[in-house]
Coordinates of C-alpha atoms and ligand atoms in Angstrom, one line a residue:
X13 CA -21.6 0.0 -7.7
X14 CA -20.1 2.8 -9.5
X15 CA -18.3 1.8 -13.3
X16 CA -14.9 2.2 -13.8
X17 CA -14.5 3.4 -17.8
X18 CA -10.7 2.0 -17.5
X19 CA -9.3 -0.4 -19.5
X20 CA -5.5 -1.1 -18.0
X21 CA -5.0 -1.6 -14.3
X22 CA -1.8 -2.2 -12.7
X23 CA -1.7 -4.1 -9.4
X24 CA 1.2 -4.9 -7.2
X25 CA 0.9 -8.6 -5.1
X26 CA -2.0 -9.2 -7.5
X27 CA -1.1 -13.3 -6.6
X28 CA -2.9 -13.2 -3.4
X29 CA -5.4 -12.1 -0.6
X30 CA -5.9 -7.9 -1.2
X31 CA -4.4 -8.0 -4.6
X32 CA -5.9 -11.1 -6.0
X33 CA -9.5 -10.5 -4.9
X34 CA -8.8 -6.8 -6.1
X35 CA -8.0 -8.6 -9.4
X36 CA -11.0 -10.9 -9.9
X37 CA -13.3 -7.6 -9.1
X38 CA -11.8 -5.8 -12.1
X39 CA -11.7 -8.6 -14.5
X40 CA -15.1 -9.3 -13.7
X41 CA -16.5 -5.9 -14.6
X42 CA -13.9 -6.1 -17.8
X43 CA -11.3 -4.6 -16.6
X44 CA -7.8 -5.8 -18.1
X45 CA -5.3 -6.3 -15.3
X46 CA -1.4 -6.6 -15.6
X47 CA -0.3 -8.3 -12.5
X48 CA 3.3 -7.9 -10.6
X49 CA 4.2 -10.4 -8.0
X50 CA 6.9 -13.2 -7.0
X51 CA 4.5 -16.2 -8.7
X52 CA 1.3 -16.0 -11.0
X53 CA 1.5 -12.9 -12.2
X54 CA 2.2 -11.0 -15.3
X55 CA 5.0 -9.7 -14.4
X56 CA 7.4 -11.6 -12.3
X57 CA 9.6 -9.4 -10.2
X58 CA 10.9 -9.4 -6.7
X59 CA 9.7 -5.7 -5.6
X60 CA 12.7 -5.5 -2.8
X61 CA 15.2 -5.4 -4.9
X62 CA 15.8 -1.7 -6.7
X63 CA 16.8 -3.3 -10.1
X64 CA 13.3 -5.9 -10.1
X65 CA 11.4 -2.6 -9.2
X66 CA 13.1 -0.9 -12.2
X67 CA 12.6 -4.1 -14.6
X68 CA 8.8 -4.2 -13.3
X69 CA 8.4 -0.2 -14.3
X70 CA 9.7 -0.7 -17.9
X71 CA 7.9 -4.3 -19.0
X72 CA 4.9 -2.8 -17.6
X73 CA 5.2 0.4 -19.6
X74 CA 6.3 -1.9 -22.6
X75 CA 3.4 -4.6 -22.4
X76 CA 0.9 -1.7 -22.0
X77 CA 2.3 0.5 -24.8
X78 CA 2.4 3.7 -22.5
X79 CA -1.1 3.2 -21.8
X80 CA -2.5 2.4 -17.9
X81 CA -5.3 3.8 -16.8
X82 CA -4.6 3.3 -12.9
X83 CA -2.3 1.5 -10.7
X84 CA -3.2 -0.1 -7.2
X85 CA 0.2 -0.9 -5.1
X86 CA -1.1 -4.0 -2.7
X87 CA 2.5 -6.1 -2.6
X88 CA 3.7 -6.5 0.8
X89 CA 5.3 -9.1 3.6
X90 CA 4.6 -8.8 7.1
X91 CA 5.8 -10.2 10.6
X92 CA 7.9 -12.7 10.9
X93 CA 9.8 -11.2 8.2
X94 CA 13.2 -9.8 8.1
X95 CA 12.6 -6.4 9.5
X96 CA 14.4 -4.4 6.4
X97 CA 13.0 -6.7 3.9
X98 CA 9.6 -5.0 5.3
X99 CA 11.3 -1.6 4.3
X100 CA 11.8 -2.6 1.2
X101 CA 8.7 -4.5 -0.3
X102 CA 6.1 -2.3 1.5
X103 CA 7.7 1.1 1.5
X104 CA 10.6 1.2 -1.4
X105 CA 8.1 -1.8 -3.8
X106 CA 5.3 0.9 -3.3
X107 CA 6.6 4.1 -3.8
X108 CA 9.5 3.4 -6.6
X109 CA 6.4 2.2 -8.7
X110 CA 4.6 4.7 -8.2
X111 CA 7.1 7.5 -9.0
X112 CA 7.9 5.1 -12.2
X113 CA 4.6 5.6 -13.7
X114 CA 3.6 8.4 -12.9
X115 CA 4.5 10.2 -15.9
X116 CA 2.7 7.6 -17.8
X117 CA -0.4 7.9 -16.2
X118 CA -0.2 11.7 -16.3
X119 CA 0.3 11.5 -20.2
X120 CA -3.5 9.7 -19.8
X121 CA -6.2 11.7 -21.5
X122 CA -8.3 11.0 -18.6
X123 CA -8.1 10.9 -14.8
X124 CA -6.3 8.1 -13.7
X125 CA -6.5 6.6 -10.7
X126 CA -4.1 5.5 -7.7
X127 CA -4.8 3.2 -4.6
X128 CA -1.5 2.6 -2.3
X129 CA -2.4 0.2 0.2
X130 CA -1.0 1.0 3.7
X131 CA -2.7 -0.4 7.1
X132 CA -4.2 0.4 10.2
X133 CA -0.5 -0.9 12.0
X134 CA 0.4 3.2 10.6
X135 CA -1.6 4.0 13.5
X136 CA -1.9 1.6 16.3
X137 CA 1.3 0.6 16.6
X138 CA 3.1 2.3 19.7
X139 CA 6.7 3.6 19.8
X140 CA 7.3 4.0 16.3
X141 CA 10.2 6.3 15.8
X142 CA 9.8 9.5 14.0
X143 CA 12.9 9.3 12.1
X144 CA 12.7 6.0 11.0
X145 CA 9.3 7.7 9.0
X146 CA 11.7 10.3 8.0
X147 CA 14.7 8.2 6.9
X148 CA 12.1 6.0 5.0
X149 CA 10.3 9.5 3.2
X150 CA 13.9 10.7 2.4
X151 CA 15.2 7.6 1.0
X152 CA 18.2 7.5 3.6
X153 CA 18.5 3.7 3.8
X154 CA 22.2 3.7 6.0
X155 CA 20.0 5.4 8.5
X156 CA 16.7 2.7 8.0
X157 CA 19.1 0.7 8.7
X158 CA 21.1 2.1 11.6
X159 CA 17.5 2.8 13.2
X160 CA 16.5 -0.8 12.6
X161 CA 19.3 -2.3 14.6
X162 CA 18.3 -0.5 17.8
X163 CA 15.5 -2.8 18.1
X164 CA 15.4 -6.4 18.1
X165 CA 12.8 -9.3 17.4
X166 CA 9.5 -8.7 17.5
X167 CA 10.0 -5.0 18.3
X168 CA 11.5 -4.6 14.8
X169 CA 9.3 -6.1 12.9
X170 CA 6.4 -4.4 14.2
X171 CA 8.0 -1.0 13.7
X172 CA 9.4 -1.8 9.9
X173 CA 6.0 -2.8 9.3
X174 CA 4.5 0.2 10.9
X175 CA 6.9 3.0 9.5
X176 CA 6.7 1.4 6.2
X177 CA 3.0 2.1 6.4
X178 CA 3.1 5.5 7.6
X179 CA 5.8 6.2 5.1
X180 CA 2.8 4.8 2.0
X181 CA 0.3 7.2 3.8
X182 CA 2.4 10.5 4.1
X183 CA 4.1 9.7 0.6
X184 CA 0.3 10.0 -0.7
X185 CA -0.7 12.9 1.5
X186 CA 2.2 14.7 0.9
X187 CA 2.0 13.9 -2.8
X188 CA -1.4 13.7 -3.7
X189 CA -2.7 17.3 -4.1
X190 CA 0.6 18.5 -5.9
X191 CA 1.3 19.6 -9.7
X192 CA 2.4 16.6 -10.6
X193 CA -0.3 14.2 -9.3
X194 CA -3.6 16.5 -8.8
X195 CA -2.7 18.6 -11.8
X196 CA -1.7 15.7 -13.6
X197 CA -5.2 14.4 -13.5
X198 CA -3.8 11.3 -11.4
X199 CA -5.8 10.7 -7.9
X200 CA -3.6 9.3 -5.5
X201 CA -5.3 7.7 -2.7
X202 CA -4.6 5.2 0.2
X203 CA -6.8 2.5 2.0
X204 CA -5.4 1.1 5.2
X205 CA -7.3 -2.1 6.2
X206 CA -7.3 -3.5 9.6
X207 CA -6.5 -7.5 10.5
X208 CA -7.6 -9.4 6.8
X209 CA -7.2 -12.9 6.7
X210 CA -4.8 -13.2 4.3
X211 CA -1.7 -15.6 4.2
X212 CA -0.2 -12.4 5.5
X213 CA -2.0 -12.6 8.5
X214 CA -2.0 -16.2 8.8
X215 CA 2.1 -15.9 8.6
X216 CA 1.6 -13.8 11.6
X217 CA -0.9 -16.1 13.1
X218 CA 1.1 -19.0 13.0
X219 CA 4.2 -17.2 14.7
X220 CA 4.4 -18.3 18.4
X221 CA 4.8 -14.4 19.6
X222 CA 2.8 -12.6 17.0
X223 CA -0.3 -15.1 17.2
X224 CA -0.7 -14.2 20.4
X225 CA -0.2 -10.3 19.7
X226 CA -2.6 -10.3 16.8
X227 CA -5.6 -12.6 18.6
X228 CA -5.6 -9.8 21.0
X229 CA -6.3 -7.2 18.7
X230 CA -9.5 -5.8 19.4
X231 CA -12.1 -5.6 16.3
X232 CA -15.1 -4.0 17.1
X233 CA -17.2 -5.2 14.7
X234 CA -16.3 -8.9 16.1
X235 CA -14.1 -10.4 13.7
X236 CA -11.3 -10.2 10.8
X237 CA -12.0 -8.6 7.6
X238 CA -11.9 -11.2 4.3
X239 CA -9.5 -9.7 1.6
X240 CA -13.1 -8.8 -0.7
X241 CA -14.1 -6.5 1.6
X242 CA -11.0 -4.5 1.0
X243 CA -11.1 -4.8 -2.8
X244 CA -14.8 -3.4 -2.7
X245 CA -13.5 -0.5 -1.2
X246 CA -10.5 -0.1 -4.0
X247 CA -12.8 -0.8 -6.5
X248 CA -14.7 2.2 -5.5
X249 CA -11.5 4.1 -5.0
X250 CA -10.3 3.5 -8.6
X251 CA -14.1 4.1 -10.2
X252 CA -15.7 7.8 -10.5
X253 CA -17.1 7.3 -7.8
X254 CA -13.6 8.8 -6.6
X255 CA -13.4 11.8 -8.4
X256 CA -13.4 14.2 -5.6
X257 CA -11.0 12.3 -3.7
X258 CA -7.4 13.6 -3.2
X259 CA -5.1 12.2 -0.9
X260 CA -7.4 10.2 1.4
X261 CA -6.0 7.1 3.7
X262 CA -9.7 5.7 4.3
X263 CA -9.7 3.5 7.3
X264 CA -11.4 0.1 6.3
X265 CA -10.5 -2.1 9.8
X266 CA -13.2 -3.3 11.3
X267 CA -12.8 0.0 13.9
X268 CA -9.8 -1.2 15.6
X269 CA -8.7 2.6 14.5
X270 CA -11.5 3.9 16.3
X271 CA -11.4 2.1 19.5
X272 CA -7.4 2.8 20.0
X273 CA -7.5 6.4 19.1
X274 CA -11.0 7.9 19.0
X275 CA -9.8 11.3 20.2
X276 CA -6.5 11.6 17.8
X277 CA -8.6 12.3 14.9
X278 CA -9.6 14.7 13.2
X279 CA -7.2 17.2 14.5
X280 CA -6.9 21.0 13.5
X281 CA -3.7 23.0 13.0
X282 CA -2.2 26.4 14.5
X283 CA -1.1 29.2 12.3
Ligands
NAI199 P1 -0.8 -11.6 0.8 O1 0.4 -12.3 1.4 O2 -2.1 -12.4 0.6 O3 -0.5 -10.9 -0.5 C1 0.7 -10.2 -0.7 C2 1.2 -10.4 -2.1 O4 2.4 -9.6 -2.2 C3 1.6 -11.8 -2.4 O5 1.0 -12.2 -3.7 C4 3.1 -11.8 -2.5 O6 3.6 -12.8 -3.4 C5 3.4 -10.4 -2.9 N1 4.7 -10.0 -2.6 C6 5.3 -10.2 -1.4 N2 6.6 -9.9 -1.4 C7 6.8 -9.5 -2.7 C8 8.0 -9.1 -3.4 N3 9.2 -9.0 -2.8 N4 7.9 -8.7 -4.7 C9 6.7 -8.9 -5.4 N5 5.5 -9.3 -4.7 C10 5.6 -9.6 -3.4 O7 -1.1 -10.4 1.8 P2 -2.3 -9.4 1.9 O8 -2.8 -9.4 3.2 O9 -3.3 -9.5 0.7 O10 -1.5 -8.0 1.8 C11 -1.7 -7.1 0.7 C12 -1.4 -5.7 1.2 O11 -2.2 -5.3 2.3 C13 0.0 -5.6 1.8 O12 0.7 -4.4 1.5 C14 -0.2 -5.7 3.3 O13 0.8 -5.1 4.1 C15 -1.5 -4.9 3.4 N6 -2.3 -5.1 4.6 C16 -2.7 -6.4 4.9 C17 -3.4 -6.5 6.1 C18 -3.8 -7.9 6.6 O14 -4.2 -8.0 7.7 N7 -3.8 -8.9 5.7 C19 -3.7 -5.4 7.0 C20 -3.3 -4.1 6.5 C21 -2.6 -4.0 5.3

């Protein structure tokens, strides 16, 4: 296992599943972690609402005197949940963050690191309009909303969950290798795990349409991933070992990914 040489860590949902394990990892290799979540956490703030968001931003930057060393974004809800409310925790709670301290971690003497957790659902969820993406990446909530009502149910919830996903993966793409992040000395990354047994999934589970929908997920490699599996990876993603990485999504879903779509990736480009 690589080191990480970073003292302050910031991380989103750091109460539970993905966040929590992501937590213990850090701590345990001496790592000092400020936490942000609803409960059991640091910093308690409601990241769907744009004033808790802001709050969050400045008692972080107060508590840690200007001085964090990486940030990893893991809060998030998923079905059954209020389709917006999806919106706004997983896309607005991510992003808002991370264009909050990013000016801190580019005053950092060294290279900072950034992990923005998106998923798998970014790309094996069907149907997902285009410009609901764009409305989320432009910050045009009327028309979120307006989109949002064309659907209903379960259709809604999967598509909130999936744009807001594919929003945290182009924000970092597009983002990423820029003046501001690359040149900054910031590395802005994304992992996108597959089905984790987390109470997220469990929530989903539990639901009479969505357990059925999520049982019939294929996973390859023959089961659910446990939330330690994906803070392994982030832990490499916010160690050295990450240096030469620049606005990856890695794919850590047990090849769900792979099975769905093995022919849409990697793609070229025309000039
Ligand atoms: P989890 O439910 O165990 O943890 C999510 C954490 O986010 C909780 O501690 C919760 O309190 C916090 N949170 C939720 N709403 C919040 C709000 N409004 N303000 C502040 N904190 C809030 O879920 P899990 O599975 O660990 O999810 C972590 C991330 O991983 C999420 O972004 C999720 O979308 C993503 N993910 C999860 C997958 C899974 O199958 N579990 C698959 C792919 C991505």
């Amino acid at each position: 296992m690589q080191s990480t040489k970073y003292q302050t860590i910031i991380i989103t949902g750091s109460a539970s599943g993905i966040g929590a394990s992501t937590r213990e990892i850090l701590e345990a290799n001496g790592t000092k972690v400020i936490g942000i979540d609803l409960r059991d956490a640091d910093i308690l703030a409601d990241l769907s609402h744009s004033e808790e968001r802001n709050r969050a931003i400045s008692e972080t930057i107060e508590i840690t005197e200007g001085v964090i060393d990486g940030v990893i974004t893991s809060a998030g809800v998923g079905p059954p949940c209020d389709p917006k409310k999806i919106i706004d925790v997983n896309w607005l709670g991510t992003v808002e963050l991370l264009k909050g301290f990013r000016e801190t971690l580019a005053s950092s003497e060294n290279t900072v690191r950034v992990v923005a957790v998106s998923s798998n659902s970014a790309t094996i969820t069907p149907n997902v309009p285009e410009d609901l993406i764009e409305a989320c990446l432009t910050f045009d909530n009327e028309r979120v909303e307006h989109i949002l009502e064309g659907f209903s149910g379960m259709a809604a919830m999967a598509v909130a969950y999936a744009a807001s996903k594919t929003a945290v993966a182009r924000f970092v793409r597009q983002n990423a290798p820029t003046e501001e992040w690359a040149g900054s000395g910031i590395r802005l990354n994304s992992i996108a795990p597959g089905a984790v047994l987390t109470p997220l999934l469990q929530g989903g589970l539990d639901d009479e349409e969505f357990g059925d929908a999520i049982r019939t997920l294929p996973v390859p490699v023959g089961e659910f991933g446990s939330p330690d599996a994906i803070a392994k990876w982030i832990n490499i993603m916010m160690s050295d070992a990450a240096d030469f990485m620049c606005g990856s999504v890695v794919f850590v879903d047990g090849g769900s990914d792979a099975l769905i779509r093995p022919n849409d990736w990697p793609k070229s480009f025309s000039i």
